[in-house]
């Protein structure tokens, strides 16, 4: 926290930015809008996981409140998520809720361990094209989740959704004093209540809780066999949760032009899941949809909005459950449709961009989106996207190694100059750039403009030396930089290269 001098010369601490009336109003209203949007999502994810709606709602409360304190990315929303629900659904089906709670606690512990080991630093290896694919796939999944609310419903739902969309898009042009999504929710709720029209409501999604969550331990046998059962699911919760949370944090960094502490966010997610497990929740991670509502639509920027989203959620479902239950789903669908439109990177699919963009970048983005849509799992899509990017990069780099040669005036020595990066994908081709039969007896391989990266490259150099030695010719390798010389000196002649 920054400090300044008071008028009498003493130090005076500056107050937090969220205490400003304007910022405070934005944060409070943003938290309220997010809380309203979280309710149907948490209920839906509970049903997806095969547990009571209260499990998802309590998880969203504890995740949001805990991450507001422990997290490394202010204004990011964490709650019960579909990705985690997909991971744990088989565990709930086969072993029940108590095993799920145990898996959430162990998953949180694993996240803390991974954070200490520096997993957040791996984020720099995720290419931009994978990030774009992640965002676009998430937008499509968010939109797809709204489609069931628009099929087989009364015709009045469609004009209600249209009215809500018009309010959300049009109101900010007149005033930004209150978040447009909140206005849309209030207007549609008042209309449906006063006119007594029959349309799907939040209450139709599942029973809302009437009491506070209770702290406790999972009722399971504490044995090695139990650990074997929950361990794979706990690892899945940890990896999926960290991947989605760190990707979302990076996205918010870009939107707000600020930097977040990814290591703190990693262990913060772990602490949040541990707390959630002890309160009987289903676990979760960062939610990009609700985060976009909070940051992009409502303009929130501090931890207060995240904290209040969790508090408002609990207050709404426990004390005002009857009021929340009558909110028409049409209003929340409209909010999520706007989130979808604002989340999707439309520039990435414009004809002009696709024409300029290298084909490899487009392939990586499309691969990421395709795998996410096929598996409904963002983590798998990101992993596949990174692997595709690695293959394309390796192929690209492998073709920029150049070998040239000159023969000295007396014809007794030929010098080969190798330029580029020598690694497993490029070194195999280098072997065939030498004239083993036609070269003179003395060969010099100059690597002053190359770098030896791996054992495959050393094995390739050994193969070249062996081929010349079989013809009674000598080879001298020169120009190795220090790391290359160290690797070559350690491995040369010890890799069993055949004749």
Short mmCIF file of N, CA, C and O in Angstrom, two decimals, residues 44-129:
data_model
loop_
_atom_site.label_atom_id
_atom_site.label_comp_id
_atom_site.label_asym_id
_atom_site.label_seq_id
_atom_site.Cartn_x
_atom_site.Cartn_y
_atom_site.Cartn_z
N UNK A 44 -26.94 -25.55 -12.46
CA UNK A 44 -26.74 -26.39 -13.65
C UNK A 44 -25.53 -27.28 -13.50
O UNK A 44 -25.56 -28.47 -13.86
N UNK A 45 -24.43 -26.75 -12.96
CA UNK A 45 -23.21 -27.53 -12.80
C UNK A 45 -23.39 -28.60 -11.73
O UNK A 45 -22.79 -29.67 -11.80
N UNK A 46 -24.21 -28.31 -10.72
CA UNK A 46 -24.51 -29.31 -9.70
C UNK A 46 -25.22 -30.51 -10.33
O UNK A 46 -24.88 -31.67 -10.07
N UNK A 47 -26.20 -30.20 -11.18
CA UNK A 47 -26.93 -31.26 -11.86
C UNK A 47 -26.00 -32.05 -12.76
O UNK A 47 -26.06 -33.29 -12.84
N UNK A 48 -25.08 -31.35 -13.44
CA UNK A 48 -24.11 -32.01 -14.31
C UNK A 48 -23.22 -32.97 -13.52
O UNK A 48 -22.89 -34.06 -13.99
N UNK A 49 -22.84 -32.56 -12.32
CA UNK A 49 -21.97 -33.39 -11.49
C UNK A 49 -22.73 -34.49 -10.78
O UNK A 49 -22.12 -35.41 -10.23
N UNK A 50 -24.05 -34.40 -10.76
CA UNK A 50 -24.85 -35.43 -10.11
C UNK A 50 -25.05 -35.21 -8.63
O UNK A 50 -25.27 -36.17 -7.88
N UNK A 51 -25.00 -33.94 -8.18
CA UNK A 51 -25.18 -33.63 -6.76
C UNK A 51 -26.33 -32.66 -6.58
O UNK A 51 -26.83 -32.07 -7.54
N UNK A 52 -26.74 -32.46 -5.33
CA UNK A 52 -27.81 -31.53 -5.00
C UNK A 52 -27.39 -30.10 -5.36
O UNK A 52 -26.22 -29.75 -5.21
N UNK A 53 -28.32 -29.24 -5.83
CA UNK A 53 -27.96 -27.86 -6.18
C UNK A 53 -27.26 -27.11 -5.06
O UNK A 53 -26.43 -26.23 -5.32
N UNK A 54 -27.57 -27.46 -3.80
CA UNK A 54 -26.93 -26.76 -2.69
C UNK A 54 -25.41 -26.96 -2.68
O UNK A 54 -24.66 -26.08 -2.25
N UNK A 55 -24.95 -28.11 -3.17
CA UNK A 55 -23.51 -28.39 -3.19
C UNK A 55 -22.79 -27.41 -4.10
O UNK A 55 -21.72 -26.88 -3.77
N UNK A 56 -23.37 -27.14 -5.27
CA UNK A 56 -22.76 -26.18 -6.20
C UNK A 56 -22.88 -24.75 -5.71
O UNK A 56 -21.95 -23.95 -5.88
N UNK A 57 -24.01 -24.40 -5.11
CA UNK A 57 -24.20 -23.03 -4.62
C UNK A 57 -23.26 -22.73 -3.46
O UNK A 57 -22.66 -21.66 -3.40
N UNK A 58 -23.12 -23.67 -2.53
CA UNK A 58 -22.20 -23.47 -1.41
C UNK A 58 -20.75 -23.39 -1.92
O UNK A 58 -19.95 -22.61 -1.40
N UNK A 59 -20.42 -24.21 -2.92
CA UNK A 59 -19.08 -24.16 -3.50
C UNK A 59 -18.80 -22.80 -4.11
O UNK A 59 -17.70 -22.24 -3.97
N UNK A 60 -19.77 -22.24 -4.81
CA UNK A 60 -19.59 -20.93 -5.43
C UNK A 60 -19.38 -19.85 -4.37
O UNK A 60 -18.55 -18.94 -4.55
N UNK A 61 -20.10 -19.94 -3.26
CA UNK A 61 -19.92 -18.98 -2.16
C UNK A 61 -18.52 -19.08 -1.56
O UNK A 61 -17.80 -18.07 -1.46
N UNK A 62 -18.11 -20.27 -1.16
CA UNK A 62 -16.82 -20.41 -0.49
C UNK A 62 -15.65 -20.15 -1.43
O UNK A 62 -14.64 -19.55 -1.03
N UNK A 63 -15.77 -20.55 -2.70
CA UNK A 63 -14.70 -20.29 -3.66
C UNK A 63 -14.52 -18.79 -3.86
O UNK A 63 -13.39 -18.27 -3.84
N UNK A 64 -15.62 -18.07 -4.08
CA UNK A 64 -15.53 -16.63 -4.36
C UNK A 64 -14.97 -15.86 -3.16
O UNK A 64 -14.07 -15.02 -3.32
N UNK A 65 -15.48 -16.16 -1.97
CA UNK A 65 -15.03 -15.42 -0.78
C UNK A 65 -13.56 -15.72 -0.47
O UNK A 65 -12.78 -14.82 -0.15
N UNK A 66 -13.17 -16.98 -0.58
CA UNK A 66 -11.79 -17.35 -0.25
C UNK A 66 -10.81 -16.79 -1.27
O UNK A 66 -9.76 -16.25 -0.91
N UNK A 67 -11.13 -16.92 -2.56
CA UNK A 67 -10.19 -16.44 -3.59
C UNK A 67 -10.09 -14.92 -3.59
O UNK A 67 -9.07 -14.36 -4.01
N UNK A 68 -11.13 -14.23 -3.11
CA UNK A 68 -11.06 -12.77 -3.00
C UNK A 68 -9.96 -12.34 -2.06
O UNK A 68 -9.34 -11.29 -2.23
N UNK A 69 -9.68 -13.18 -1.05
CA UNK A 69 -8.63 -12.89 -0.08
C UNK A 69 -7.29 -13.48 -0.51
O UNK A 69 -6.25 -12.82 -0.42
N UNK A 70 -7.31 -14.71 -1.00
CA UNK A 70 -6.07 -15.44 -1.26
C UNK A 70 -5.58 -15.34 -2.69
O UNK A 70 -4.41 -15.60 -2.97
N UNK A 71 -6.44 -14.99 -3.63
CA UNK A 71 -6.08 -15.04 -5.05
C UNK A 71 -5.09 -13.97 -5.47
O UNK A 71 -4.86 -12.98 -4.77
N UNK A 72 -4.50 -14.17 -6.64
CA UNK A 72 -3.52 -13.24 -7.16
C UNK A 72 -4.02 -12.35 -8.28
O UNK A 72 -3.29 -11.50 -8.78
N UNK A 73 -5.29 -12.53 -8.69
CA UNK A 73 -5.87 -11.73 -9.76
C UNK A 73 -7.13 -11.03 -9.27
O UNK A 73 -8.20 -11.61 -9.23
N UNK A 74 -7.03 -9.75 -8.86
CA UNK A 74 -8.22 -9.03 -8.40
C UNK A 74 -9.31 -9.00 -9.47
O UNK A 74 -9.03 -8.93 -10.67
N UNK A 75 -10.56 -9.08 -9.00
CA UNK A 75 -11.77 -8.98 -9.84
C UNK A 75 -12.08 -10.25 -10.62
O UNK A 75 -13.08 -10.31 -11.33
N UNK A 76 -11.23 -11.29 -10.50
CA UNK A 76 -11.54 -12.54 -11.18
C UNK A 76 -12.47 -13.37 -10.31
O UNK A 76 -12.31 -13.43 -9.10
N UNK A 77 -13.47 -14.00 -10.94
CA UNK A 77 -14.49 -14.76 -10.22
C UNK A 77 -14.17 -16.25 -10.27
O UNK A 77 -13.94 -16.81 -11.34
N UNK A 78 -14.15 -16.88 -9.11
CA UNK A 78 -14.00 -18.33 -9.01
C UNK A 78 -15.23 -18.90 -8.33
O UNK A 78 -15.74 -18.33 -7.37
N UNK A 79 -15.70 -20.03 -8.85
CA UNK A 79 -16.91 -20.66 -8.31
C UNK A 79 -16.97 -22.09 -8.85
O UNK A 79 -16.02 -22.57 -9.48
N UNK A 80 -18.09 -22.76 -8.60
CA UNK A 80 -18.30 -24.08 -9.18
C UNK A 80 -18.33 -23.96 -10.70
O UNK A 80 -18.96 -23.04 -11.24
N UNK A 81 -17.65 -24.87 -11.40
CA UNK A 81 -17.54 -24.76 -12.85
C UNK A 81 -17.93 -26.06 -13.55
O UNK A 81 -17.88 -27.13 -12.96
N UNK A 82 -18.26 -25.91 -14.84
CA UNK A 82 -18.62 -27.07 -15.63
C UNK A 82 -17.46 -28.01 -15.86
O UNK A 82 -17.64 -29.24 -15.90
N UNK A 83 -16.25 -27.47 -16.02
CA UNK A 83 -15.09 -28.31 -16.26
C UNK A 83 -14.82 -29.24 -15.08
O UNK A 83 -14.56 -30.43 -15.26
N UNK A 84 -14.90 -28.69 -13.87
CA UNK A 84 -14.70 -29.52 -12.68
C UNK A 84 -15.85 -30.51 -12.53
O UNK A 84 -15.66 -31.67 -12.15
N UNK A 85 -17.07 -30.06 -12.85
CA UNK A 85 -18.23 -30.95 -12.77
C UNK A 85 -18.06 -32.16 -13.68
O UNK A 85 -18.38 -33.29 -13.31
N UNK A 86 -17.52 -31.93 -14.87
CA UNK A 86 -17.29 -33.04 -15.80
C UNK A 86 -16.24 -34.01 -15.27
O UNK A 86 -16.34 -35.22 -15.47
N UNK A 87 -15.24 -33.49 -14.56
CA UNK A 87 -14.18 -34.34 -14.00
C UNK A 87 -14.73 -35.24 -12.90
O UNK A 87 -14.41 -36.43 -12.83
N UNK A 88 -15.58 -34.68 -12.03
CA UNK A 88 -16.00 -35.41 -10.83
C UNK A 88 -17.28 -36.22 -11.01
O UNK A 88 -17.62 -37.03 -10.15
N UNK A 89 -18.00 -36.01 -12.11
CA UNK A 89 -19.28 -36.71 -12.29
C UNK A 89 -19.16 -38.24 -12.17
O UNK A 89 -19.98 -38.87 -11.49
N UNK A 90 -18.15 -38.87 -12.80
CA UNK A 90 -18.03 -40.34 -12.63
C UNK A 90 -17.78 -40.76 -11.19
O UNK A 90 -18.26 -41.81 -10.75
N UNK A 91 -17.02 -39.95 -10.43
CA UNK A 91 -16.74 -40.27 -9.04
C UNK A 91 -18.03 -40.24 -8.21
O UNK A 91 -18.28 -41.13 -7.39
N UNK A 92 -18.86 -39.22 -8.45
CA UNK A 92 -20.13 -39.12 -7.72
C UNK A 92 -21.03 -40.28 -8.09
O UNK A 92 -21.69 -40.89 -7.22
N UNK A 93 -21.07 -40.62 -9.36
CA UNK A 93 -21.94 -41.71 -9.81
C UNK A 93 -21.54 -43.05 -9.18
O UNK A 93 -22.40 -43.84 -8.78
N UNK A 94 -20.25 -43.29 -9.07
CA UNK A 94 -19.78 -44.60 -8.60
C UNK A 94 -19.61 -44.69 -7.08
O UNK A 94 -19.73 -45.77 -6.51
N UNK A 95 -19.31 -43.54 -6.43
CA UNK A 95 -18.97 -43.61 -5.00
C UNK A 95 -19.73 -42.63 -4.11
O UNK A 95 -19.67 -42.75 -2.89
N UNK A 96 -20.39 -41.63 -4.69
CA UNK A 96 -21.20 -40.74 -3.88
C UNK A 96 -20.55 -39.42 -3.53
O UNK A 96 -19.37 -39.16 -3.82
N UNK A 97 -21.34 -38.56 -2.87
CA UNK A 97 -20.93 -37.19 -2.56
C UNK A 97 -19.72 -37.11 -1.64
O UNK A 97 -18.84 -36.26 -1.84
N UNK A 98 -19.65 -37.97 -0.63
CA UNK A 98 -18.56 -37.86 0.35
C UNK A 98 -17.19 -38.07 -0.29
O UNK A 98 -16.22 -37.42 0.09
N UNK A 99 -17.12 -38.96 -1.26
CA UNK A 99 -15.85 -39.17 -1.97
C UNK A 99 -15.50 -37.94 -2.82
O UNK A 99 -14.33 -37.60 -3.00
N UNK A 100 -16.53 -37.29 -3.37
CA UNK A 100 -16.31 -36.06 -4.12
C UNK A 100 -15.69 -35.00 -3.22
O UNK A 100 -14.71 -34.34 -3.60
N UNK A 101 -16.25 -34.83 -2.02
CA UNK A 101 -15.73 -33.82 -1.09
C UNK A 101 -14.27 -34.11 -0.75
O UNK A 101 -13.42 -33.21 -0.72
N UNK A 102 -13.95 -35.38 -0.52
CA UNK A 102 -12.56 -35.75 -0.23
C UNK A 102 -11.65 -35.45 -1.41
O UNK A 102 -10.52 -34.96 -1.24
N UNK A 103 -12.13 -35.71 -2.62
CA UNK A 103 -11.33 -35.45 -3.82
C UNK A 103 -11.07 -33.95 -3.98
O UNK A 103 -9.99 -33.53 -4.41
N UNK A 104 -12.07 -33.13 -3.64
CA UNK A 104 -11.90 -31.68 -3.73
C UNK A 104 -10.81 -31.20 -2.76
O UNK A 104 -9.96 -30.38 -3.12
N UNK A 105 -10.82 -31.73 -1.54
CA UNK A 105 -9.81 -31.33 -0.55
C UNK A 105 -8.41 -31.75 -1.02
O UNK A 105 -7.47 -30.95 -0.98
N UNK A 106 -8.28 -33.00 -1.47
CA UNK A 106 -6.97 -33.47 -1.96
C UNK A 106 -6.54 -32.69 -3.20
O UNK A 106 -5.37 -32.34 -3.36
N UNK A 107 -7.50 -32.39 -4.08
CA UNK A 107 -7.19 -31.59 -5.26
C UNK A 107 -6.67 -30.22 -4.89
O UNK A 107 -5.73 -29.70 -5.51
N UNK A 108 -7.26 -29.61 -3.86
CA UNK A 108 -6.77 -28.32 -3.39
C UNK A 108 -5.35 -28.41 -2.85
O UNK A 108 -4.52 -27.52 -3.09
N UNK A 109 -5.06 -29.47 -2.11
CA UNK A 109 -3.70 -29.67 -1.59
C UNK A 109 -2.71 -29.80 -2.75
O UNK A 109 -1.61 -29.22 -2.72
N UNK A 110 -3.09 -30.56 -3.78
CA UNK A 110 -2.22 -30.71 -4.95
C UNK A 110 -1.98 -29.37 -5.64
O UNK A 110 -0.86 -29.09 -6.11
N UNK A 111 -3.00 -28.53 -5.69
CA UNK A 111 -2.82 -27.21 -6.31
C UNK A 111 -1.83 -26.36 -5.54
O UNK A 111 -1.00 -25.66 -6.13
N UNK A 112 -1.88 -26.43 -4.23
CA UNK A 112 -0.91 -25.68 -3.41
C UNK A 112 0.51 -26.20 -3.68
O UNK A 112 1.46 -25.42 -3.84
N UNK A 113 0.65 -27.52 -3.74
CA UNK A 113 1.96 -28.13 -4.01
C UNK A 113 2.47 -27.70 -5.38
O UNK A 113 3.64 -27.32 -5.54
N UNK A 114 1.61 -27.77 -6.39
CA UNK A 114 2.01 -27.37 -7.74
C UNK A 114 2.39 -25.90 -7.79
O UNK A 114 3.32 -25.51 -8.52
N UNK A 115 1.69 -25.08 -7.03
CA UNK A 115 2.02 -23.65 -6.99
C UNK A 115 3.41 -23.44 -6.42
O UNK A 115 4.21 -22.65 -6.94
N UNK A 116 3.72 -24.16 -5.33
CA UNK A 116 5.05 -24.06 -4.72
C UNK A 116 6.14 -24.52 -5.68
O UNK A 116 7.25 -23.96 -5.72
N UNK A 117 5.81 -25.51 -6.53
CA UNK A 117 6.78 -26.02 -7.50
C UNK A 117 6.92 -25.11 -8.72
O UNK A 117 7.74 -25.38 -9.60
N UNK A 118 6.12 -24.05 -8.80
CA UNK A 118 6.28 -23.08 -9.87
C UNK A 118 5.51 -23.37 -11.14
O UNK A 118 5.93 -22.98 -12.23
N UNK A 119 4.35 -24.05 -11.03
CA UNK A 119 3.59 -24.39 -12.23
C UNK A 119 3.13 -23.15 -12.99
O UNK A 119 2.96 -23.18 -14.20
N UNK A 120 2.95 -22.03 -12.28
CA UNK A 120 2.47 -20.81 -12.93
C UNK A 120 3.44 -20.32 -14.00
O UNK A 120 3.02 -19.69 -14.98
N UNK A 121 4.71 -20.62 -13.82
CA UNK A 121 5.71 -20.16 -14.80
C UNK A 121 5.55 -20.85 -16.16
O UNK A 121 6.06 -20.38 -17.17
N UNK A 122 4.85 -22.00 -16.16
CA UNK A 122 4.64 -22.71 -17.42
C UNK A 122 3.70 -21.95 -18.35
O UNK A 122 3.59 -22.28 -19.53
N UNK A 123 3.00 -20.95 -17.82
CA UNK A 123 2.05 -20.19 -18.64
C UNK A 123 2.72 -19.52 -19.83
O UNK A 123 2.10 -19.31 -20.87
N UNK A 124 4.02 -19.19 -19.69
CA UNK A 124 4.68 -18.50 -20.79
C UNK A 124 4.89 -19.41 -22.00
O UNK A 124 5.23 -18.93 -23.08
N UNK A 125 4.67 -20.72 -21.82
CA UNK A 125 4.82 -21.64 -22.94
C UNK A 125 3.51 -21.82 -23.72
O UNK A 125 3.47 -22.60 -24.66
N UNK A 126 2.46 -21.14 -23.31
CA UNK A 126 1.19 -21.23 -24.03
C UNK A 126 1.15 -20.13 -25.08
O UNK A 126 1.13 -18.94 -24.75
N UNK A 127 1.15 -20.48 -26.37
CA UNK A 127 1.19 -19.48 -27.44
C UNK A 127 -0.09 -18.66 -27.51
O UNK A 127 -1.15 -19.07 -27.02
N UNK A 128 0.00 -17.51 -28.16
CA UNK A 128 -1.16 -16.64 -28.31
C UNK A 128 -2.28 -17.34 -29.07
O UNK A 128 -3.46 -17.17 -28.75
N UNK A 129 -1.94 -18.12 -30.08
CA UNK A 129 -2.97 -18.79 -30.87
C UNK A 129 -3.77 -19.77 -30.03
O UNK A 129 -4.97 -19.96 -30.25
#
